[in-house]
Tab-separated table of C-alpha atoms in Angstrom:
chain	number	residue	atom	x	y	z
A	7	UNK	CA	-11.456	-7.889	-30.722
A	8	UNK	CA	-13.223	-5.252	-32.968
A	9	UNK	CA	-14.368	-3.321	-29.708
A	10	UNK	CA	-10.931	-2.926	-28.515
A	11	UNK	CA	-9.608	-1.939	-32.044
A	12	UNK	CA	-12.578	0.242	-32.735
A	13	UNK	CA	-12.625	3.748	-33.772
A	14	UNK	CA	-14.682	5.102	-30.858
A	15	UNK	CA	-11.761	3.679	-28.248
A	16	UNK	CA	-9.269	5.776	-30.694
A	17	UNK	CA	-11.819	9.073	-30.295
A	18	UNK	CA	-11.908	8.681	-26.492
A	19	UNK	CA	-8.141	7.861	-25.732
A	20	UNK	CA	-6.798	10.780	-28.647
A	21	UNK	CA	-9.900	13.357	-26.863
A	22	UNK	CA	-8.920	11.769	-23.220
A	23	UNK	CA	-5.204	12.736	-24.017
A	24	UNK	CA	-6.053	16.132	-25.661
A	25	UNK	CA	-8.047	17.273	-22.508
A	26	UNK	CA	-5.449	16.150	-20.334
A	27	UNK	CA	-2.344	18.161	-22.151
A	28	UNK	CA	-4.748	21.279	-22.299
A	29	UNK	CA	-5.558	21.361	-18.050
A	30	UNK	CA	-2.218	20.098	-17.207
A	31	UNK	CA	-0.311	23.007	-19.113
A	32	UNK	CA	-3.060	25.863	-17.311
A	33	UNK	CA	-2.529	24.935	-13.951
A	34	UNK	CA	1.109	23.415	-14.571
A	35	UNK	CA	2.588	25.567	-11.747
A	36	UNK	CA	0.159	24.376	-9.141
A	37	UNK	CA	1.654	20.662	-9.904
A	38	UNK	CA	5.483	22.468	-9.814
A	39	UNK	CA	4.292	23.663	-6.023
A	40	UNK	CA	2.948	20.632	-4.951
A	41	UNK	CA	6.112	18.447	-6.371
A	42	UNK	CA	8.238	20.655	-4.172
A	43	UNK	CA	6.087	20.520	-1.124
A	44	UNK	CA	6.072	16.051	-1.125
A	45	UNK	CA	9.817	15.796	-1.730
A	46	UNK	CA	11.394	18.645	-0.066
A	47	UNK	CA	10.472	17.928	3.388
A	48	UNK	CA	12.171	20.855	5.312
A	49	UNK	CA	10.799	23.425	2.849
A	50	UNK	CA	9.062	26.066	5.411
A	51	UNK	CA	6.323	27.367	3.723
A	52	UNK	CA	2.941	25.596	3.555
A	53	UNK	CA	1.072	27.168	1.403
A	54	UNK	CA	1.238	26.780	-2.466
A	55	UNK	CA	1.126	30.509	-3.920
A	56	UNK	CA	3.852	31.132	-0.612
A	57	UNK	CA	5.835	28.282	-2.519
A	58	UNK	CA	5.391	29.312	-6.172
A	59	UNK	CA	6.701	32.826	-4.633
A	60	UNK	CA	10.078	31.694	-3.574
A	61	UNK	CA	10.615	29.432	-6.539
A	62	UNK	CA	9.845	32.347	-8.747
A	63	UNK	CA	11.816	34.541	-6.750
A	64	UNK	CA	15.104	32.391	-5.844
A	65	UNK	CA	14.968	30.257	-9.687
A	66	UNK	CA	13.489	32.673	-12.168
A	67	UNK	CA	10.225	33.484	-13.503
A	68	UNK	CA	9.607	30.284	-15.562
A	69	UNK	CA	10.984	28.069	-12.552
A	70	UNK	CA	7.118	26.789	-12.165
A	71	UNK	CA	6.832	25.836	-15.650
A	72	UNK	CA	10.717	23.546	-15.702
A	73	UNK	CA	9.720	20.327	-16.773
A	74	UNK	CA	6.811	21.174	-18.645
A	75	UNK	CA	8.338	19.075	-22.175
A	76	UNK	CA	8.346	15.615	-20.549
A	77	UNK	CA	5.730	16.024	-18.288
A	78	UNK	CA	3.562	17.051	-21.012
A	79	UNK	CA	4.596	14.085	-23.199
A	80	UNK	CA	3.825	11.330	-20.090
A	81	UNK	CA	0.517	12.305	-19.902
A	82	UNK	CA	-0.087	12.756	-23.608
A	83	UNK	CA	1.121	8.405	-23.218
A	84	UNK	CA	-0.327	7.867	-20.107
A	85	UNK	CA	-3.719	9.397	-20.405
A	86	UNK	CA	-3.681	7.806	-24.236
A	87	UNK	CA	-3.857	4.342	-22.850
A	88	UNK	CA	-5.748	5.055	-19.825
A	89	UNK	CA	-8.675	6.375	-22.207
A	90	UNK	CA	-8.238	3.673	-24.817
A	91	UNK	CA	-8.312	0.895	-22.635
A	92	UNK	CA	-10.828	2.103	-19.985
A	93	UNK	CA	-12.867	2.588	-23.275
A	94	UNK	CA	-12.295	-0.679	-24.849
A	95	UNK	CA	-12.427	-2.796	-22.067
A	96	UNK	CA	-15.799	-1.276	-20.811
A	97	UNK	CA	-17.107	-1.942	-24.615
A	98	UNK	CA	-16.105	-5.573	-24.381
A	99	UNK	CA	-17.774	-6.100	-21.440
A	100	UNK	CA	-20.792	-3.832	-21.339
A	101	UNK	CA	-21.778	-4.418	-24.567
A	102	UNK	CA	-24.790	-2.021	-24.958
A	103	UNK	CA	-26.143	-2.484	-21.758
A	104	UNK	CA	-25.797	0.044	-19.540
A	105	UNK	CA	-23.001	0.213	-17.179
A	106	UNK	CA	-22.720	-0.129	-13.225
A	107	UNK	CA	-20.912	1.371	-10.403
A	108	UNK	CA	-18.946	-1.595	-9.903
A	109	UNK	CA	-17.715	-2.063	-13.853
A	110	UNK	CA	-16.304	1.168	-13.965
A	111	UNK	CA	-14.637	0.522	-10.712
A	112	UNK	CA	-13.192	-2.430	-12.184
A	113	UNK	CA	-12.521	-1.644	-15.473
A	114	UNK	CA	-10.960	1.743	-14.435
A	115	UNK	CA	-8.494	-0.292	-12.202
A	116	UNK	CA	-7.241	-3.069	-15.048
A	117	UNK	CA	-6.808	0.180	-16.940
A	118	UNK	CA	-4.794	1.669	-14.181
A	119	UNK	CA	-2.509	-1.200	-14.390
A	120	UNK	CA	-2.098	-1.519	-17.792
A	121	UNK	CA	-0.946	2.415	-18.249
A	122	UNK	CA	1.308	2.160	-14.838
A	123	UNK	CA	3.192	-0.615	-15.983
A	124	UNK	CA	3.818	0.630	-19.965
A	125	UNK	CA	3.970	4.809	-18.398
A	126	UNK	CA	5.927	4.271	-15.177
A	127	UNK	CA	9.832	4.499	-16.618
A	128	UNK	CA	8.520	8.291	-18.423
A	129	UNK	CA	6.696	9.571	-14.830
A	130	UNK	CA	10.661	8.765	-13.291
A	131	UNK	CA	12.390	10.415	-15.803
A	132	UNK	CA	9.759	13.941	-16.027
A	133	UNK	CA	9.605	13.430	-12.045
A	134	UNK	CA	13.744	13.917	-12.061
A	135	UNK	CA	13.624	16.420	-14.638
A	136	UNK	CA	11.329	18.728	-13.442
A	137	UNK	CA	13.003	19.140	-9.924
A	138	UNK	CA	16.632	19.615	-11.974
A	139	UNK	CA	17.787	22.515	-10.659
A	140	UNK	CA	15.634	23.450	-7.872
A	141	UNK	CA	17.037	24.615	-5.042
A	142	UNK	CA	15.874	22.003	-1.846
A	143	UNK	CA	16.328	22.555	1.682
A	144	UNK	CA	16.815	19.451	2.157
A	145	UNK	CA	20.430	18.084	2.150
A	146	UNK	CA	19.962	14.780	1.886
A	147	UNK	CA	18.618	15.119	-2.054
A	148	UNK	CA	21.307	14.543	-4.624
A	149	UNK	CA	21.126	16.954	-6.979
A	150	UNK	CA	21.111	15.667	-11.066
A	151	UNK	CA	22.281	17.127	-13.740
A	152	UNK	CA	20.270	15.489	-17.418
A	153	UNK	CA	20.718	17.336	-20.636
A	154	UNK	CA	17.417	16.167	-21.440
A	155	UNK	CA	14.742	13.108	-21.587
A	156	UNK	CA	16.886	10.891	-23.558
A	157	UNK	CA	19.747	11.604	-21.617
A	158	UNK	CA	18.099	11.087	-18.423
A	159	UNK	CA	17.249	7.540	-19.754
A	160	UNK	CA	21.005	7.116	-20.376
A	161	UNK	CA	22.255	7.985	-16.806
A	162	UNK	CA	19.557	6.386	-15.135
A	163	UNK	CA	19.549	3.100	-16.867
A	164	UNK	CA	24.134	3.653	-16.837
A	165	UNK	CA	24.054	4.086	-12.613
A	166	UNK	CA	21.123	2.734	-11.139
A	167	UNK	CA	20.024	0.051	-13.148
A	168	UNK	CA	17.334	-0.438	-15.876
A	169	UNK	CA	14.882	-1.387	-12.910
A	170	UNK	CA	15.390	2.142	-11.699
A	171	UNK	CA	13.196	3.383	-14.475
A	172	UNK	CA	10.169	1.952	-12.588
A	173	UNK	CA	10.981	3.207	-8.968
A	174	UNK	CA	7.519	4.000	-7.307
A	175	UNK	CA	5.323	1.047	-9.421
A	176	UNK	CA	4.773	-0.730	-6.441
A	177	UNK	CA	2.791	2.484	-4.667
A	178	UNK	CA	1.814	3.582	-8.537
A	179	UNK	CA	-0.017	0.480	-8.932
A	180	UNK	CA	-1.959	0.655	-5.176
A	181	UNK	CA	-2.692	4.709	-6.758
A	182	UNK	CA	-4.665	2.520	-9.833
A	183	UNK	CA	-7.471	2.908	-7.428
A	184	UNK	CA	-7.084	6.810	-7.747
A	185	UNK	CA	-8.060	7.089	-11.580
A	186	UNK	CA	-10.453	3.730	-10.631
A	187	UNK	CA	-11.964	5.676	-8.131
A	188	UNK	CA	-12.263	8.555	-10.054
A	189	UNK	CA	-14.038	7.592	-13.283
A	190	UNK	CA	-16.076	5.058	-10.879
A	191	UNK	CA	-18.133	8.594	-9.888
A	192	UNK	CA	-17.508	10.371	-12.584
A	193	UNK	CA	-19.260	7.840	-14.474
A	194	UNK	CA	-21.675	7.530	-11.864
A	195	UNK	CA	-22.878	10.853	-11.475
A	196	UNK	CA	-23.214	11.610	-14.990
A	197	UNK	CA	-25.536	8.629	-15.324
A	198	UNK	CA	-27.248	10.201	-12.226
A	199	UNK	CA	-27.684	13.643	-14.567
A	200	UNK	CA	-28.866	12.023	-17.207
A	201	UNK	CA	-31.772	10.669	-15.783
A	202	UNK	CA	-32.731	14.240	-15.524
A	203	UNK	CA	-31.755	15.959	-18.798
A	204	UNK	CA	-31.276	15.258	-22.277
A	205	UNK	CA	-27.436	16.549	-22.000
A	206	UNK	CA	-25.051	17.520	-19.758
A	207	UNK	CA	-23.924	21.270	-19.686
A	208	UNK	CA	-20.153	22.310	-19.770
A	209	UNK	CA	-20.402	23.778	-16.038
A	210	UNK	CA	-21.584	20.077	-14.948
A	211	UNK	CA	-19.308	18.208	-16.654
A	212	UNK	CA	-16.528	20.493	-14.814
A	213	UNK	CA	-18.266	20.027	-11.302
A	214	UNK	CA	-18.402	16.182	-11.605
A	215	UNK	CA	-14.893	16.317	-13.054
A	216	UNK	CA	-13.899	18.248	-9.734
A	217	UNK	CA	-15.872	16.315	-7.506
A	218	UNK	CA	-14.985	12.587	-8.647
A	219	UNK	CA	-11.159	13.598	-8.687
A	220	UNK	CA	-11.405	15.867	-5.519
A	221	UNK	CA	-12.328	12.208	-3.749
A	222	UNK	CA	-10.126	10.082	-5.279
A	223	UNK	CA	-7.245	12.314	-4.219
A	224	UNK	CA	-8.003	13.082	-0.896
A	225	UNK	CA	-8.121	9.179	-0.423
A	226	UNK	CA	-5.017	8.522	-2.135
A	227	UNK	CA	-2.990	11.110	-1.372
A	228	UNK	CA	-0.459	9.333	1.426
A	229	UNK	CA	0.526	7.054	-1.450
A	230	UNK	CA	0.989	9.861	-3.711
A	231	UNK	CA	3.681	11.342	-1.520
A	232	UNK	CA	5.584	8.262	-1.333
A	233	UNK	CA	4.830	8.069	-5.245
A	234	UNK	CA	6.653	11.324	-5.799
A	235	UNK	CA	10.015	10.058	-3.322
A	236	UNK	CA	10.956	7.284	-5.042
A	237	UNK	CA	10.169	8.382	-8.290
A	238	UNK	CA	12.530	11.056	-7.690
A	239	UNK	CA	15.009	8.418	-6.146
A	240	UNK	CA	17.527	11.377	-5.260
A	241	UNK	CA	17.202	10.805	-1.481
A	242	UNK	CA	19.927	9.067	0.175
A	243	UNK	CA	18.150	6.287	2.105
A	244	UNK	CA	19.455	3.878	4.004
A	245	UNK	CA	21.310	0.657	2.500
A	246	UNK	CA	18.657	-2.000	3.756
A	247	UNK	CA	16.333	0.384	1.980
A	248	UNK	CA	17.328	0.844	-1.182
A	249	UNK	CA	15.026	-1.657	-3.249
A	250	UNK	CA	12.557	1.280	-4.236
A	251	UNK	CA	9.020	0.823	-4.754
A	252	UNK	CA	8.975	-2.806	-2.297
A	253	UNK	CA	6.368	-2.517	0.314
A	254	UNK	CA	9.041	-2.668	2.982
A	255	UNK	CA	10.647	0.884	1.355
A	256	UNK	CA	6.761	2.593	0.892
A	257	UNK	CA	5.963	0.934	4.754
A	258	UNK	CA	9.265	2.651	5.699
A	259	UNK	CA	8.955	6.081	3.972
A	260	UNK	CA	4.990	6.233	5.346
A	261	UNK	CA	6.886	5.657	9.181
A	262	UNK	CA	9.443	8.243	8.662
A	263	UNK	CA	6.747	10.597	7.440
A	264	UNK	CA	5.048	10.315	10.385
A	265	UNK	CA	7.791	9.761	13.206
A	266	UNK	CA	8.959	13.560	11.204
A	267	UNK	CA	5.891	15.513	10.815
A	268	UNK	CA	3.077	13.389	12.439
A	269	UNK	CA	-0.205	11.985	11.069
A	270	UNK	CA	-1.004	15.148	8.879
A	271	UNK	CA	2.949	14.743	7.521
A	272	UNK	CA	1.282	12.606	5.039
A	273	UNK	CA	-0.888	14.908	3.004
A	274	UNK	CA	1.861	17.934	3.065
A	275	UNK	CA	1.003	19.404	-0.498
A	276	UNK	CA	-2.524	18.600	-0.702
A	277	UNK	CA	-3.883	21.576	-0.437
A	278	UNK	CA	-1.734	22.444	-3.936
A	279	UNK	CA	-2.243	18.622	-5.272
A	280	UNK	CA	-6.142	19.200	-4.676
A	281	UNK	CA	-6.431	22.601	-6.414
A	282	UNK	CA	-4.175	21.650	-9.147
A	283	UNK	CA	-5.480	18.179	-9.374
A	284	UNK	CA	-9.237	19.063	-9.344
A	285	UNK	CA	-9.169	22.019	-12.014
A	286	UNK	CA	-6.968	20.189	-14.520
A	287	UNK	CA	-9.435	17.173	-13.829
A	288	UNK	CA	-12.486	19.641	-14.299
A	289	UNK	CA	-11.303	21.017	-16.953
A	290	UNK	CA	-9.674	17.792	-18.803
A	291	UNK	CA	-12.837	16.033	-18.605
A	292	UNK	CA	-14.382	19.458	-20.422
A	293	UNK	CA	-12.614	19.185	-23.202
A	294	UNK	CA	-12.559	15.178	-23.305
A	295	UNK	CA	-16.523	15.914	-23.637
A	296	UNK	CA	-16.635	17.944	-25.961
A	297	UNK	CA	-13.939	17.115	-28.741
A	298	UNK	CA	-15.262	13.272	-28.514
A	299	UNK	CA	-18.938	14.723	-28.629
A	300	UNK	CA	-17.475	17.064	-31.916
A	301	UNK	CA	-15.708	13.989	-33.126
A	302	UNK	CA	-18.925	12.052	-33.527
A	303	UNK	CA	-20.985	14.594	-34.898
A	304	UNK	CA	-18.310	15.529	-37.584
A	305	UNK	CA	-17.381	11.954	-38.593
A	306	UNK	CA	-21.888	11.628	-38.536
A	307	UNK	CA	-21.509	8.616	-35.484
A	308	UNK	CA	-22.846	8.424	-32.180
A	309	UNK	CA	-21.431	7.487	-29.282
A	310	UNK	CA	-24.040	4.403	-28.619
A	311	UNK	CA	-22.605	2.534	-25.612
A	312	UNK	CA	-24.672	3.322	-22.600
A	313	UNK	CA	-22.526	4.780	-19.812
């Protein structure tokens, strides 16, 4: 119990969710562009600076930055929890010794679980928020109109339900194996470097950042997609598939993907998701680093536990 209350979890989970805000607001456009390119299907251009172009041009100048409030504020939450209890459960059941491959995959998946299940209802309502507005090709997308994050809550929970608020768990908790996947060789390469050296330099704690999350999102991408449809929920689907999130509805949305656009239908975005993605995970795990490494040295503690 006094590993998972301990004051180390609180350093990583408070640095984890520090690091996180700090990428996520630099490259917050490159998320905007990718958002745009996995729900608005019949959007023509490809590329992401062609996309960020025409919402600039036809939605204002700060278009690529709508949403940033509650998007900020769900990863603040989610990447609080993730940290604390990737952190705590790898101290209960490490203890000292040095960690494996296999823990971390394990311990970054419980993790995953545990933050999807307490985040998911705040990913909806930022998802909804940040595409308020935007002007879709697509006609079957029913536009919203929220005067803000508690007001989304309201209409949400008022005309689709309370349940609606965690549309997209079921693919968010098969994506548990993206953050799993990532701190699995994160964790693993740094181990690898510090067999070498005494300490890891800022410039390799940004490669392995970009490399372990490059990885886990090119292998979990598909899911992603389907992640950011039903989240959004503003699609008008058929009535035999409107329980959102069941495997039938992600099964259903992966065929239509396909039938529409063929195989590579299912990673339209990635090229924004993986820029955006790998920098802000390059650069989050930079400043997770080095404000937990600070945090020790100020408060005179180590960080003991072998990773």
């Amino acid at each position: 119990m006094a590993s998972v209350l301990s004051y180390e979890s609180l350093v990583h989970a408070v640095a984890g969710a520090v690091g996180s805000v700090t990428a996520m607001t630099v490259f917050f456009p490159l998320d905007t562009a990718r958002l745009r390119l996995q729900v608005d299907e019949k959007r023509k251009s490809k590329t992401t600076h062609m996309v960020l172009l025409e919402i600039i041009k036809e939605e204002g100048l700060l278009a690529p930055y709508r949403g940033w409030f509650p998007v900020i504020s769900s990863l603040c939450c989610s990447n609080f929890v993730y940290f604390y209890t990737f952190n705590s459960l790898k101290a209960v059941w490490v203890k000292g010794q040095r960690s494996t491959t296999g823990k971390d995959l394990v311990v970054g998946f419980v993790a995953g679980v545990v933050n999807v299940l307490l985040t998911t209802p705040l990913w909806v309502v930022n998802t909804r928020l940040k595409l308020q507005g935007a002007k879709f090709r697509n006609e079957d997308i029913v536009p919203t109109n929220y005067k803000g994050i508690i007001d989304a809550f309201h209409q949400i929970i008022r005309d689709e339900g309370i349940l609606a608020l965690w549309n997209g768990t079921f693919p968010s908790l098969l994506l548990v194996f993206n953050p799993a996947i990532q701190f699995m060789f994160y964790e693993g390469l740094k181990r690898q470097l510090l067999k070498k050296r005494m300490k890891l330099s800022s410039l390799d704690v940004f490669i392995i950042g970009a490399i372990s999350k490059a990885i886990a999102t090119t292998v979990t991408y598909p899911m992603q997609t389907v992640q950011s449809i039903l989240r959004f929920g503003r699609h008008r689907l058929n009535p035999e598939n409107r329980t959102l999130g069941s495997l039938r509805n992600v099964l259903y949305l992966l065929h239509q993907r396909v039938k529409r656009f063929g195989i590579m239908g299912l990673y339209k975005g990635l090229e924004a998701k993986l820029l955006q993605t790998v920098l802000t995970a390059a650069l989050m795990f930079l400043v997770y680093e080095k404000l937990t490494a600070a945090t020790f040295t100020v408060m005179g503690l180590k960080n003991v536990r072998k990773r």
